[in-house]
């Protein structure tokens, strides 16, 4: 007996109750979906820790154990395809309102520094966690407030497909200015800006690279087999940041800090969209200075003058 226990410990690297493990294993399988008696036994036989103690009798005992614990499990019949179905169980996750709000804040904080793929993974994790609470208010709040909730996930994965690189595609886009229109584009990459997703692409209509709000892309009309070698219109801007803006400065993926002291930060930015870059600079109020190039400094000055005129 001692030798058997030692061998079990050696194989599993921990002490376990086989009956308890088998019970939790069956519960997990039934939580996923309803299953036939044969399916459950086959799964049990595949697990080397409990494969030697599997039979129809052990399955029946395990199902009865779950029922005795408060699980409501339908009996196999012709009506349900001879499947065991977990109708309800008492193993809910209990959270206080304080804990719920804290988890919401944690999700929102984390989302600020995650890629869009990581945000979608986090959303799925939160849905699974709060489904366990069986609290409809918590579940609805999670679904209604999740980051990137308005994004068409199918379309997002289609547009992020590496096979689209360099290919001309036509999309149906709901433009603020022109309404619904078809645009021929060459997609580059998807960017997460201020909690929203944008498609960085070359737009044939305007003969330039620009960002399109992913929420406004309704569908892909067609994908051309022809490839286009379109270069991004990039140039570098170097700026100096000081004052209060240094305290909460967060570097973007297109920026590089080339000098940092206690009084200022000098940043080099690779600009591929002037509009969004200017919006970023204006958030710093009077705490930034353009070092180079001269043409961008003049362009920014003219932009500020034009904005000032609107309020005169």
PDB file of C-alpha atoms in Angstrom, residues 2 4-9 12-18:
ATOM      1  CA  UNK A   2       2.798   2.408   0.910  1.00  0.00           C
ATOM      2  CA  UNK A   4       1.369   2.368  -4.298  1.00  0.00           C
ATOM      3  CA  UNK A   5       0.999   5.715  -2.517  1.00  0.00           C
ATOM      4  CA  UNK A   6       4.631   6.560  -3.198  1.00  0.00           C
ATOM      5  CA  UNK A   7       4.195   5.711  -6.885  1.00  0.00           C
ATOM      6  CA  UNK A   8       1.046   7.861  -7.039  1.00  0.00           C
ATOM      7  CA  UNK A   9       2.854  10.755  -5.426  1.00  0.00           C
ATOM      8  CA  UNK A  12       1.350  13.315  -9.837  1.00  0.00           C
ATOM      9  CA  UNK A  13       3.863  15.265  -7.713  1.00  0.00           C
ATOM     10  CA  UNK A  14       1.082  15.935  -5.152  1.00  0.00           C
ATOM     11  CA  UNK A  15      -1.339  14.119  -2.857  1.00  0.00           C
ATOM     12  CA  UNK A  16      -4.895  14.041  -4.214  1.00  0.00           C
ATOM     13  CA  UNK A  17      -8.185  12.391  -3.414  1.00  0.00           C
ATOM     14  CA  UNK A  18      -9.059  10.365  -6.501  1.00  0.00           C
TER      15      UNK A  18
END
